[in-house]
Short mmCIF file of C-alpha atoms and ligand atoms in Angstrom, two decimals:
data_model
loop_
_atom_site.label_atom_id
_atom_site.label_comp_id
_atom_site.label_asym_id
_atom_site.label_seq_id
_atom_site.Cartn_x
_atom_site.Cartn_y
_atom_site.Cartn_z
CA UNK L 1 16.67 217.93 134.95
CA UNK L 2 15.27 214.62 136.17
CA UNK L 3 16.16 211.86 133.74
CA UNK L 4 13.22 209.83 132.58
CA UNK L 5 13.29 206.76 130.41
CA UNK L 6 11.46 206.37 127.15
CA UNK L 7 10.80 203.14 125.27
CA UNK L 8 9.56 203.39 121.70
CA UNK L 9 8.48 200.25 119.87
CA UNK L 10 7.88 200.52 116.16
CA UNK L 11 5.95 198.47 113.61
CA UNK L 12 5.25 199.14 109.96
CA UNK L 13 7.00 201.10 107.28
CA UNK L 14 10.13 203.22 107.31
CA UNK L 15 8.02 206.32 107.77
CA UNK L 16 6.98 204.95 111.13
CA UNK L 17 10.65 204.36 111.95
CA UNK L 18 11.29 207.99 111.04
CA UNK L 19 8.33 209.19 113.15
CA UNK L 20 9.57 207.14 116.11
CA UNK L 21 12.95 208.87 115.94
CA UNK L 22 11.20 212.23 115.74
CA UNK L 23 9.00 211.43 118.76
CA UNK L 24 12.10 210.58 120.80
CA UNK L 25 13.65 213.88 119.68
CA UNK L 26 10.62 215.95 120.59
CA UNK L 27 10.54 214.39 124.07
CA UNK L 28 14.28 214.78 124.74
CA UNK L 29 13.87 218.36 126.07
CA UNK L 30 11.47 216.98 128.72
CA UNK L 31 14.33 214.87 130.05
CA UNK L 32 13.54 211.59 128.30
CA UNK L 33 16.37 209.35 127.23
CA UNK L 34 15.89 205.94 125.72
CA UNK L 35 15.63 202.52 127.30
CA UNK L 36 14.83 199.08 125.94
CA UNK L 37 13.47 197.69 129.22
CA UNK L 38 9.74 198.24 129.80
CA UNK L 39 10.19 197.89 133.59
CA UNK L 40 12.46 200.96 133.56
CA UNK L 41 10.28 203.04 131.26
CA UNK L 42 8.55 206.16 132.55
CA UNK L 43 6.93 206.35 129.15
CA UNK L 44 6.22 203.76 126.46
CA UNK L 45 5.17 204.63 122.93
CA UNK L 46 3.86 201.91 120.65
CA UNK L 47 4.09 203.22 117.09
CA UNK L 48 1.69 201.04 115.18
CA UNK L 49 0.90 199.93 111.65
CA UNK L 50 -2.55 199.17 110.26
CA UNK L 51 -1.63 197.81 106.85
CA UNK L 52 -2.55 194.17 107.54
CA UNK L 53 -4.57 192.32 110.15
CA UNK L 54 -1.76 190.94 112.30
CA UNK L 55 -0.43 194.41 112.99
CA UNK L 56 -3.40 195.36 115.18
CA UNK L 57 -3.37 191.97 116.89
CA UNK L 58 0.28 192.49 117.79
CA UNK L 59 -0.60 195.84 119.30
CA UNK L 60 -3.26 194.42 121.57
CA UNK L 61 -1.08 191.57 122.79
CA UNK L 62 1.76 194.03 123.46
CA UNK L 63 -0.67 196.26 125.37
CA UNK L 64 -1.74 193.28 127.47
CA UNK L 65 1.89 192.70 128.52
CA UNK L 66 2.50 196.38 129.23
CA UNK L 67 -0.58 196.61 131.39
CA UNK L 68 1.05 194.15 133.81
CA UNK L 69 4.33 196.12 133.82
CA UNK L 70 2.48 199.38 134.32
CA UNK L 71 0.63 197.91 137.32
CA UNK L 72 3.86 196.52 138.81
CA UNK L 73 5.46 199.96 138.49
CA UNK L 74 2.40 201.62 140.05
CA UNK L 75 2.71 199.24 143.00
CA UNK L 76 6.24 200.61 143.51
CA UNK L 77 4.91 204.17 143.27
CA UNK L 78 6.33 204.67 139.77
CA UNK L 79 4.16 206.02 136.97
CA UNK L 80 4.26 204.85 133.36
CA UNK L 81 2.72 206.94 130.59
CA UNK L 82 1.47 204.58 127.91
CA UNK L 83 0.97 206.05 124.43
CA UNK L 84 -0.27 204.45 121.23
CA UNK L 85 0.80 206.25 118.06
CA UNK L 86 0.78 205.52 114.34
CA UNK L 87 -1.76 204.17 111.92
CA UNK L 88 -3.75 201.83 114.21
CA UNK L 89 -4.15 204.75 116.61
CA UNK L 90 -5.36 206.91 113.74
CA UNK L 91 -7.85 204.33 112.48
CA UNK L 92 -9.00 202.74 115.72
CA UNK L 93 -8.42 205.31 118.46
CA UNK L 94 -11.85 204.72 119.99
CA UNK L 95 -11.44 200.95 119.96
CA UNK L 96 -8.07 201.23 121.70
CA UNK L 97 -9.63 203.43 124.37
CA UNK L 98 -12.43 200.90 124.88
CA UNK L 99 -10.30 197.74 124.79
CA UNK L 100 -7.32 199.14 126.70
CA UNK L 101 -8.56 201.84 129.10
CA UNK L 102 -5.13 201.91 130.82
CA UNK L 103 -3.68 203.65 127.74
CA UNK L 104 -2.98 207.32 128.52
CA UNK L 105 -2.39 208.85 125.09
CA UNK L 106 -3.62 208.00 121.59
CA UNK L 107 -2.11 210.07 118.79
CA UNK L 108 -2.04 209.84 115.01
CA UNK L 109 0.94 210.19 112.65
CA UNK L 110 0.21 213.85 111.97
CA UNK L 111 0.17 215.07 115.59
CA UNK L 112 3.51 213.79 116.88
CA UNK L 113 4.80 217.35 117.31
CA UNK L 114 2.13 217.87 120.01
CA UNK L 115 3.43 215.00 122.13
CA UNK L 116 5.03 217.13 124.90
CA UNK L 117 1.74 218.93 125.42
CA UNK L 118 -0.14 215.61 125.49
CA UNK L 119 2.29 214.23 128.09
CA UNK L 120 1.69 217.31 130.24
CA UNK L 121 -2.08 216.97 129.88
CA UNK L 122 -1.98 213.24 130.71
CA UNK L 123 0.08 214.03 133.83
CA UNK L 124 -2.26 216.82 134.97
CA UNK L 125 -5.68 215.47 134.26
CA UNK L 126 -5.39 211.69 134.05
CA UNK L 127 -7.82 209.95 131.72
CA UNK L 128 -7.24 209.48 128.02
CA UNK L 129 -5.65 212.17 125.85
CA UNK L 130 -6.74 211.48 122.27
CA UNK L 131 -5.40 213.48 119.33
CA UNK L 132 -5.93 211.94 115.92
CA UNK L 133 -6.68 215.15 114.10
CA UNK L 134 -5.27 215.99 110.69
CA UNK L 135 -4.10 219.43 111.82
CA UNK L 136 -3.80 222.43 109.52
CA UNK L 137 -0.17 222.90 110.58
CA UNK L 138 2.49 220.48 109.33
CA UNK L 139 4.25 218.46 112.00
CA UNK L 140 7.52 219.03 110.15
CA UNK L 141 7.36 222.80 110.74
CA UNK L 142 7.00 222.25 114.47
CA UNK L 143 9.40 219.41 115.15
CA UNK L 144 12.91 220.36 116.34
CA UNK L 145 15.13 221.43 113.42
CA UNK L 146 18.18 219.53 114.61
CA UNK L 147 18.18 215.76 114.38
CA UNK L 148 19.97 213.46 116.78
CA UNK L 149 22.85 211.51 115.15
CA UNK L 150 21.25 209.08 112.72
CA UNK L 151 24.10 206.80 111.76
CA UNK L 152 25.86 206.26 108.45
CA UNK L 153 22.70 205.39 106.50
CA UNK L 154 19.51 207.17 107.49
CA UNK L 155 15.97 208.07 106.47
CA UNK L 156 14.49 211.48 105.79
CA UNK L 157 10.76 211.89 105.21
CA UNK L 158 10.07 214.37 102.39
CA UNK L 159 6.49 213.52 101.48
CA UNK L 160 3.60 211.98 103.31
CA UNK L 161 0.10 210.77 102.73
CA UNK L 162 -1.52 209.40 99.63
CA UNK L 163 -4.30 210.34 97.24
CA UNK L 164 -4.13 207.16 95.17
CA UNK L 165 -6.77 205.16 97.04
CA UNK L 166 -5.76 201.70 95.90
CA UNK L 167 -8.82 199.57 96.64
CA UNK L 168 -7.09 197.44 99.28
CA UNK L 169 -5.16 200.10 101.20
CA UNK L 170 -5.74 202.00 104.45
CA UNK L 171 -2.88 204.47 104.06
CA UNK L 172 -4.92 207.33 102.51
CA UNK L 173 -7.19 207.12 105.55
CA UNK L 174 -4.48 206.81 108.21
CA UNK L 175 -1.82 209.16 106.87
CA UNK L 176 -4.14 211.63 105.19
CA UNK L 177 -3.80 213.56 101.95
CA UNK L 178 -0.59 213.73 99.94
CA UNK L 179 1.71 216.58 101.05
CA UNK L 180 5.34 217.50 100.32
CA UNK L 181 7.87 219.34 102.49
CA UNK L 182 9.57 222.45 101.11
CA UNK L 183 13.00 221.75 99.60
CA UNK L 184 14.73 224.21 101.96
CA UNK L 185 13.55 222.24 105.00
CA UNK L 186 14.65 218.95 103.46
CA UNK L 187 18.08 220.35 102.53
CA UNK L 188 18.59 221.82 106.00
CA UNK L 189 17.69 218.52 107.64
CA UNK L 190 19.97 216.60 105.27
CA UNK L 191 22.91 218.98 105.92
CA UNK L 192 22.42 218.53 109.66
CA UNK L 193 22.43 214.75 109.27
CA UNK L 194 25.59 214.80 107.14
CA UNK L 195 27.30 217.02 109.71
CA UNK L 196 26.65 214.26 112.23
CA UNK L 197 28.11 211.49 110.10
CA UNK L 198 25.32 210.36 107.78
CA UNK L 199 26.66 209.41 104.34
CA UNK L 200 23.60 207.85 102.74
CA UNK L 201 20.09 209.25 102.88
CA UNK L 202 16.93 207.48 101.78
CA UNK L 203 14.17 209.96 101.07
CA UNK L 204 10.87 208.61 102.31
CA UNK L 205 7.26 209.06 101.33
CA UNK L 206 4.21 206.86 100.83
CA UNK L 207 4.41 208.12 97.26
CA UNK L 208 7.81 209.68 97.32
CA UNK L 209 7.99 210.20 93.56
CA UNK L 210 4.83 212.31 93.74
CA UNK L 211 6.99 214.82 95.67
CA UNK L 212 6.30 218.38 94.51
CA UNK L 213 7.60 220.51 97.39
CA UNK L 214 8.14 224.24 97.15
CA UNK L 215 11.61 225.17 95.94
CA UNK L 216 12.12 221.97 93.95
CA UNK L 217 8.80 221.06 92.35
CA UNK L 218 9.79 217.47 91.60
CA UNK L 219 11.70 214.64 93.22
CA UNK L 220 14.31 214.73 90.46
CA UNK L 221 15.10 218.39 91.21
CA UNK L 222 15.19 217.70 94.95
CA UNK L 223 17.64 214.84 94.38
CA UNK L 224 19.86 217.10 92.28
CA UNK L 225 19.84 219.72 95.03
CA UNK L 226 20.71 217.10 97.66
CA UNK L 227 23.50 215.70 95.48
CA UNK L 228 25.32 219.04 95.91
CA UNK L 229 25.72 218.57 99.67
CA UNK L 230 29.40 217.83 100.37
CA UNK L 231 29.90 214.55 102.22
CA UNK L 232 26.55 213.09 101.21
CA UNK L 233 27.78 210.13 99.19
CA UNK L 234 24.58 208.29 98.38
CA UNK L 235 20.91 208.95 97.76
CA UNK L 236 17.93 206.64 97.53
CA UNK L 237 14.18 207.11 97.69
CA UNK L 238 11.25 204.92 98.62
CA UNK L 239 8.37 204.10 97.94
CA UNK L 240 7.47 205.02 94.40
CA UNK L 241 4.27 204.57 92.44
CA UNK L 242 4.64 203.53 88.79
CA UNK L 243 2.26 206.29 87.74
CA UNK L 244 4.48 209.03 89.17
CA UNK L 245 7.75 207.94 87.56
CA UNK L 246 8.36 211.21 85.69
CA UNK L 247 10.76 211.64 82.75
CA UNK L 248 13.14 213.84 84.75
CA UNK L 249 13.32 211.22 87.49
CA UNK L 250 14.12 208.46 85.01
CA UNK L 251 16.80 210.73 83.54
CA UNK L 252 18.27 211.31 87.01
CA UNK L 253 18.92 207.57 87.27
CA UNK L 254 21.14 207.91 84.25
CA UNK L 255 23.21 210.93 85.20
CA UNK L 256 23.16 211.47 88.96
CA UNK L 257 26.17 209.57 90.28
CA UNK L 258 25.10 209.57 93.93
CA UNK L 259 21.65 208.17 93.11
CA UNK L 260 22.03 204.46 93.84
CA UNK L 261 21.00 201.90 91.19
CA UNK L 262 18.26 200.20 93.20
CA UNK L 263 14.62 201.18 92.95
CA UNK L 264 11.64 199.99 94.96
CA UNK L 265 8.77 200.22 92.50
CA UNK L 266 5.80 198.16 93.67
CA UNK L 267 3.69 196.57 90.93
CA UNK L 268 1.40 194.54 93.26
CA UNK L 269 0.15 192.16 90.52
CA UNK L 270 0.97 191.05 86.99
CA UNK L 271 -2.68 190.79 85.93
CA UNK L 272 -4.45 193.71 84.29
CA UNK L 273 -7.80 192.55 85.67
CA UNK L 274 -6.46 192.60 89.20
CA UNK L 275 -4.57 195.85 88.69
CA UNK L 276 -7.84 197.44 87.56
CA UNK L 277 -9.71 196.00 90.55
CA UNK L 278 -6.94 197.40 92.75
CA UNK L 279 -7.41 200.85 91.19
CA UNK L 280 -3.67 201.02 90.53
CA UNK L 281 -4.10 203.11 87.37
CA UNK L 282 -1.54 201.14 85.33
CA UNK L 283 -1.37 197.87 83.44
CA UNK L 284 1.33 195.20 83.54
CA UNK L 285 2.56 196.44 80.17
CA UNK L 286 2.80 200.02 81.43
CA UNK L 287 5.05 198.64 84.13
CA UNK L 288 7.16 196.64 81.65
CA UNK L 289 7.66 199.73 79.47
CA UNK L 290 8.59 201.80 82.49
CA UNK L 291 11.19 199.24 83.53
CA UNK L 292 12.60 199.25 79.98
CA UNK L 293 13.00 203.03 80.11
CA UNK L 294 14.61 202.89 83.55
CA UNK L 295 17.03 200.19 82.44
CA UNK L 296 17.86 202.17 79.31
CA UNK L 297 18.82 205.08 81.58
CA UNK L 298 20.67 202.92 84.08
CA UNK L 299 21.49 199.42 82.76
CA UNK L 300 22.61 198.01 86.11
CA UNK L 301 19.44 199.15 87.90
CA UNK L 302 18.05 196.61 90.37
CA UNK L 303 14.31 196.60 90.98
CA UNK L 304 12.29 195.53 93.97
CA UNK L 305 8.54 195.38 94.40
CA UNK L 306 5.61 194.67 96.68
CA UNK L 307 3.03 192.05 95.73
CA UNK L 308 -0.39 191.16 97.01
CA UNK L 309 -1.80 187.71 96.31
CA UNK L 310 -5.43 186.77 96.81
CA UNK L 311 -6.86 190.22 96.10
CA UNK L 312 -10.67 189.95 95.68
CA UNK L 313 -11.42 188.53 92.25
CA UNK L 314 -7.92 187.08 91.66
CA UNK L 315 -8.10 183.82 89.67
CA UNK L 316 -5.45 181.17 89.03
CA UNK L 317 -4.82 182.78 85.64
CA UNK L 318 -4.27 186.19 87.28
CA UNK L 319 -1.84 184.62 89.71
CA UNK L 320 0.01 182.95 86.82
CA UNK L 321 0.32 186.39 85.18
CA UNK L 322 2.00 187.69 88.34
CA UNK L 323 4.46 184.78 88.33
CA UNK L 324 5.33 185.36 84.70
CA UNK L 325 5.91 189.09 85.29
CA UNK L 326 8.29 188.19 88.11
CA UNK L 327 10.20 185.83 85.81
CA UNK L 328 10.39 188.48 83.10
CA UNK L 329 11.51 191.41 85.24
CA UNK L 330 13.81 189.43 87.50
CA UNK L 331 13.30 191.39 90.69
CA UNK L 332 16.28 191.77 93.00
CA UNK L 333 14.00 191.51 95.99
CA UNK L 334 10.40 191.93 97.01
CA UNK L 335 7.89 191.97 99.80
CA UNK L 336 4.87 189.82 99.19
CA UNK L 337 1.69 189.62 101.20
CA UNK L 338 -1.56 187.78 101.32
CA UNK L 339 -4.44 190.19 100.87
CA UNK L 340 -5.89 191.30 104.18
CA UNK L 341 -9.33 192.96 104.13
CA UNK L 342 -9.21 196.37 105.80
CA UNK L 343 -12.41 197.86 107.15
CA UNK L 344 -13.54 200.92 105.23
CA UNK L 345 -11.65 200.11 102.01
CA UNK L 346 -13.54 199.26 98.79
CA UNK L 347 -11.80 195.89 98.32
CA UNK L 348 -13.07 194.67 101.70
CA UNK L 349 -16.63 195.10 100.42
CA UNK L 350 -15.97 193.53 97.01
CA UNK L 351 -17.56 190.22 96.03
CA UNK L 352 -15.38 187.18 95.21
CA UNK L 353 -13.10 187.24 98.23
CA UNK L 354 -10.39 184.63 97.70
CA UNK L 355 -10.29 181.63 99.98
CA UNK L 356 -7.62 181.82 102.72
CA UNK L 357 -6.04 178.50 101.77
CA UNK L 358 -5.84 179.54 98.11
CA UNK L 359 -4.17 182.80 99.16
CA UNK L 360 -1.70 180.87 101.34
CA UNK L 361 -0.76 178.53 98.49
CA UNK L 362 -0.32 181.42 96.03
CA UNK L 363 1.84 183.27 98.53
CA UNK L 364 4.10 180.27 99.05
CA UNK L 365 4.51 179.83 95.31
CA UNK L 366 5.27 183.50 94.71
CA UNK L 367 7.69 183.73 97.62
CA UNK L 368 9.65 180.69 96.45
CA UNK L 369 10.04 182.28 93.02
CA UNK L 370 10.98 185.68 94.46
CA UNK L 371 13.59 184.11 96.72
CA UNK L 372 15.04 182.27 93.78
CA UNK L 373 15.24 185.55 91.77
CA UNK L 374 16.82 187.34 94.72
CA UNK L 375 19.49 184.69 95.04
CA UNK L 376 20.13 184.85 91.29
CA UNK L 377 20.47 188.65 91.48
CA UNK L 378 22.98 188.40 94.32
CA UNK L 379 24.88 185.52 92.72
CA UNK L 380 25.26 187.56 89.53
CA UNK L 381 27.42 190.04 91.48
CA UNK L 382 30.00 187.47 92.53
CA UNK L 383 33.32 188.37 90.95
CA UNK L 384 32.48 192.00 90.35
CA UNK L 385 33.97 195.02 92.11
CA UNK L 386 31.84 197.85 93.45
CA UNK L 387 31.73 200.48 96.16
CA UNK L 388 30.50 199.51 99.59
CA UNK L 389 29.42 201.99 102.22
CA UNK L 390 30.75 200.65 105.51
CA UNK L 391 28.12 200.98 108.22
CA UNK L 392 30.07 199.50 111.14
CA UNK L 393 31.42 196.32 112.63
CA UNK L 394 30.25 192.99 111.24
CA UNK L 395 28.93 190.09 113.25
CA UNK L 396 32.33 188.43 113.68
CA UNK L 397 35.54 189.95 115.08
CA UNK L 398 37.62 191.66 112.41
CA UNK L 399 34.64 191.96 110.08
CA UNK L 400 33.04 195.09 108.70
CA UNK L 401 29.42 195.37 107.59
CA UNK L 402 28.14 197.60 104.87
CA UNK L 403 25.79 197.95 101.95
CA UNK L 404 26.35 197.65 98.25
CA UNK L 405 24.93 200.13 95.71
CA UNK L 406 22.03 197.63 95.30
CA UNK L 407 21.27 197.65 99.01
CA UNK L 408 22.69 194.16 99.50
CA UNK L 409 24.06 193.57 102.97
CA UNK L 410 27.82 193.14 102.69
CA UNK L 411 30.36 191.67 105.09
CA UNK L 412 34.12 191.64 104.61
CA UNK L 413 37.23 190.84 106.62
CA UNK L 414 39.19 193.91 107.71
CA UNK L 415 41.66 192.34 110.11
CA UNK L 416 44.10 195.26 110.29
CA UNK L 417 41.54 198.02 110.66
CA UNK L 418 39.24 199.00 113.44
CA UNK L 419 35.72 198.56 112.02
CA UNK L 420 34.60 201.68 113.87
CA UNK L 421 37.29 203.61 112.03
CA UNK L 422 36.03 202.44 108.66
CA UNK L 423 32.37 203.25 109.33
CA UNK L 424 31.16 205.91 106.95
CA UNK L 425 33.80 205.18 104.32
CA UNK L 426 33.01 204.12 100.78
CA UNK L 427 35.42 201.29 99.95
CA UNK L 428 35.89 199.28 96.77
CA UNK L 429 35.25 195.62 97.37
CA UNK L 430 34.99 192.44 95.31
CA UNK L 431 32.13 190.01 95.92
CA UNK L 432 33.32 186.44 96.49
CA UNK L 433 30.16 184.79 97.70
CA UNK L 434 26.40 185.31 97.72
CA UNK L 435 23.41 184.15 99.69
CA UNK L 436 19.78 185.22 99.33
CA UNK L 437 20.33 187.95 101.92
CA UNK L 438 23.93 189.07 101.69
CA UNK L 439 27.20 189.26 99.81
CA UNK L 440 30.53 188.21 101.17
CA UNK L 441 33.30 190.51 99.93
CA UNK L 442 37.01 191.19 100.07
CA UNK L 443 38.41 194.70 100.28
CA UNK L 444 40.13 195.64 97.03
CA UNK L 445 42.20 198.70 97.74
CA UNK L 446 41.75 200.00 101.25
CA UNK L 447 45.25 201.50 101.36
CA UNK L 448 44.53 203.79 98.43
CA UNK L 449 41.28 205.13 99.76
CA UNK L 450 41.56 208.64 101.12
CA UNK L 451 39.60 209.08 104.31
CA UNK L 452 36.38 210.75 103.24
CA UNK L 453 35.66 213.94 105.07
CA UNK L 454 32.27 214.70 106.53
CA UNK L 455 30.93 218.16 105.83
CA UNK L 456 31.44 220.37 108.84
N1 SAH D 501 2.75 203.40 99.04
C1 SAH D 501 3.32 202.17 98.79
C2 SAH D 501 2.92 201.06 99.70
C3 SAH D 501 2.50 201.26 101.08
S1 SAH D 501 1.90 199.85 101.92
C4 SAH D 501 2.91 201.77 97.39
O1 SAH D 501 1.98 202.27 96.81
O2 SAH D 501 3.55 200.89 96.86
C5 SAH D 501 3.13 198.63 101.63
C6 SAH D 501 2.63 197.42 100.95
O3 SAH D 501 1.72 196.72 101.75
C7 SAH D 501 1.87 197.66 99.67
O4 SAH D 501 2.70 197.91 98.60
C8 SAH D 501 1.08 196.40 99.51
O5 SAH D 501 1.80 195.43 98.79
C9 SAH D 501 0.88 195.93 100.94
N2 SAH D 501 -0.51 196.10 101.36
C10 SAH D 501 -1.19 197.24 101.47
N3 SAH D 501 -2.46 197.01 101.85
C11 SAH D 501 -2.59 195.66 101.97
C12 SAH D 501 -3.66 194.79 102.30
N4 SAH D 501 -4.88 195.25 102.57
N5 SAH D 501 -3.41 193.46 102.32
C13 SAH D 501 -2.17 192.97 102.03
N6 SAH D 501 -1.15 193.75 101.70
C14 SAH D 501 -1.33 195.09 101.67
FE1 SF4 D 502 -1.68 202.53 99.56
FE2 SF4 D 502 -1.87 202.66 96.94
FE3 SF4 D 502 -1.33 204.85 98.32
FE4 SF4 D 502 0.48 202.93 98.12
S1 SF4 D 502 -0.35 204.17 96.45
S2 SF4 D 502 -0.09 204.02 99.96
S3 SF4 D 502 -0.73 201.09 98.13
S4 SF4 D 502 -3.23 203.72 98.39
FE1 F3S D 503 1.72 200.80 108.28
FE2 F3S D 503 0.92 203.26 108.41
FE3 F3S D 503 3.22 202.69 107.29
S1 F3S D 503 -0.35 201.54 108.02
S2 F3S D 503 2.85 200.68 106.45
S3 F3S D 503 2.71 202.41 109.39
S4 F3S D 503 1.79 204.23 106.64
#
């Protein structure tokens, strides 16, 4: 088979990262292997995100650069198939075709399984192949069953789409309606990943805790089924909606040992007025009570969140309510964004849009506080001993890198061991230093750790 080179560039959430891996897998049988150099690429896929304004701008500037590369290759008699995938493609397929007529393929997140056929059509007919349907079939049923090796810590999409329609958000329009994969398919994919060395799996979904797939019925049951897989040491899930945090899932945080004590549970704002305008369906107090119940089940649980500042109608008092919620909860980490109006969403049409400069100032203030909380969370671990999943070699010679139960990046000296040999092992370490983004650790008892076996 002729070897062809594929370059996939990914923006946006972890589900896009997952889709990018799946697109590479579906193209592998056509002879594509990966490259990072556009000049060498017989095919380039830009997997895009539409969540905020800059994302689309980045796409068009990237396309401008690739146009030049594509022309240079054409001058040497070499083709380049240029595809735009993901949420910008879904939302603005026609605009991409108009603004960048040298693009060959535009496909949405739900049609990635049809990529080989699109490549064939683009090669035969020329002109644009556009497929942004929400097909009746699920892409998951038609993607290859076997995954390529995913590394020690990997993602697995179990749920997609969203029916929540938060006033500011494009996701329900770009990813489509909420849908869950059957448990059997998830378990088979997880077993395959573990057989290839994966030790930690993060289950993904836009609303992962709304999971209700056949054969499990709830995320808690799915987690319990996954916890039975030998060799799968750790489980996480992301992203959850406060409204879907069911009793059985809260209970799982208390009694499922492999479920890690870190939860991404976006609250978006600390003001009830803003939460109502956002159509979030919960108040700040609902969130506080939920956190209390989660911490009762799992006292060392770390929480992270997403925040939007400058949502239409947000006043200084609303912003102050967000800051005070942050102080109260003490988030271990968070993503925070300035509101970006998205065409077609209710918030974009709302009166009382907040001034850009006010939004900028609020964002700076919130981010400074969040960074401070994050550092405090990390610093609180100094001196304690916990299990670290080693993911590979660290940045410096003789160092290993890994992740703590709370998803903190960890580095530790392992002078007498080959870091590659330790990858995939869960090792007890003691934290001796903390920064906002990582923990520095020492290995406690490497000699006594049996080498963990991967499931065959
Ligand atoms: N399903 C997840 C979030 C998906 S989008 C959830 O409900 O939490 C990731 C984050 O992007 C959101 O949590 C929100 O904080 C941010 N976001 C979404 N739309 C936005 C917009 N129009 N402007 C700014 N931030 C936005
Ligand atoms: Fe967007 Fe809200 Fe759905 Fe999250 S829950 S994806 S923020 S609409
Ligand atoms: Fe972006 Fe689409 Fe994910 S808009 S955040 S890539 S669901």
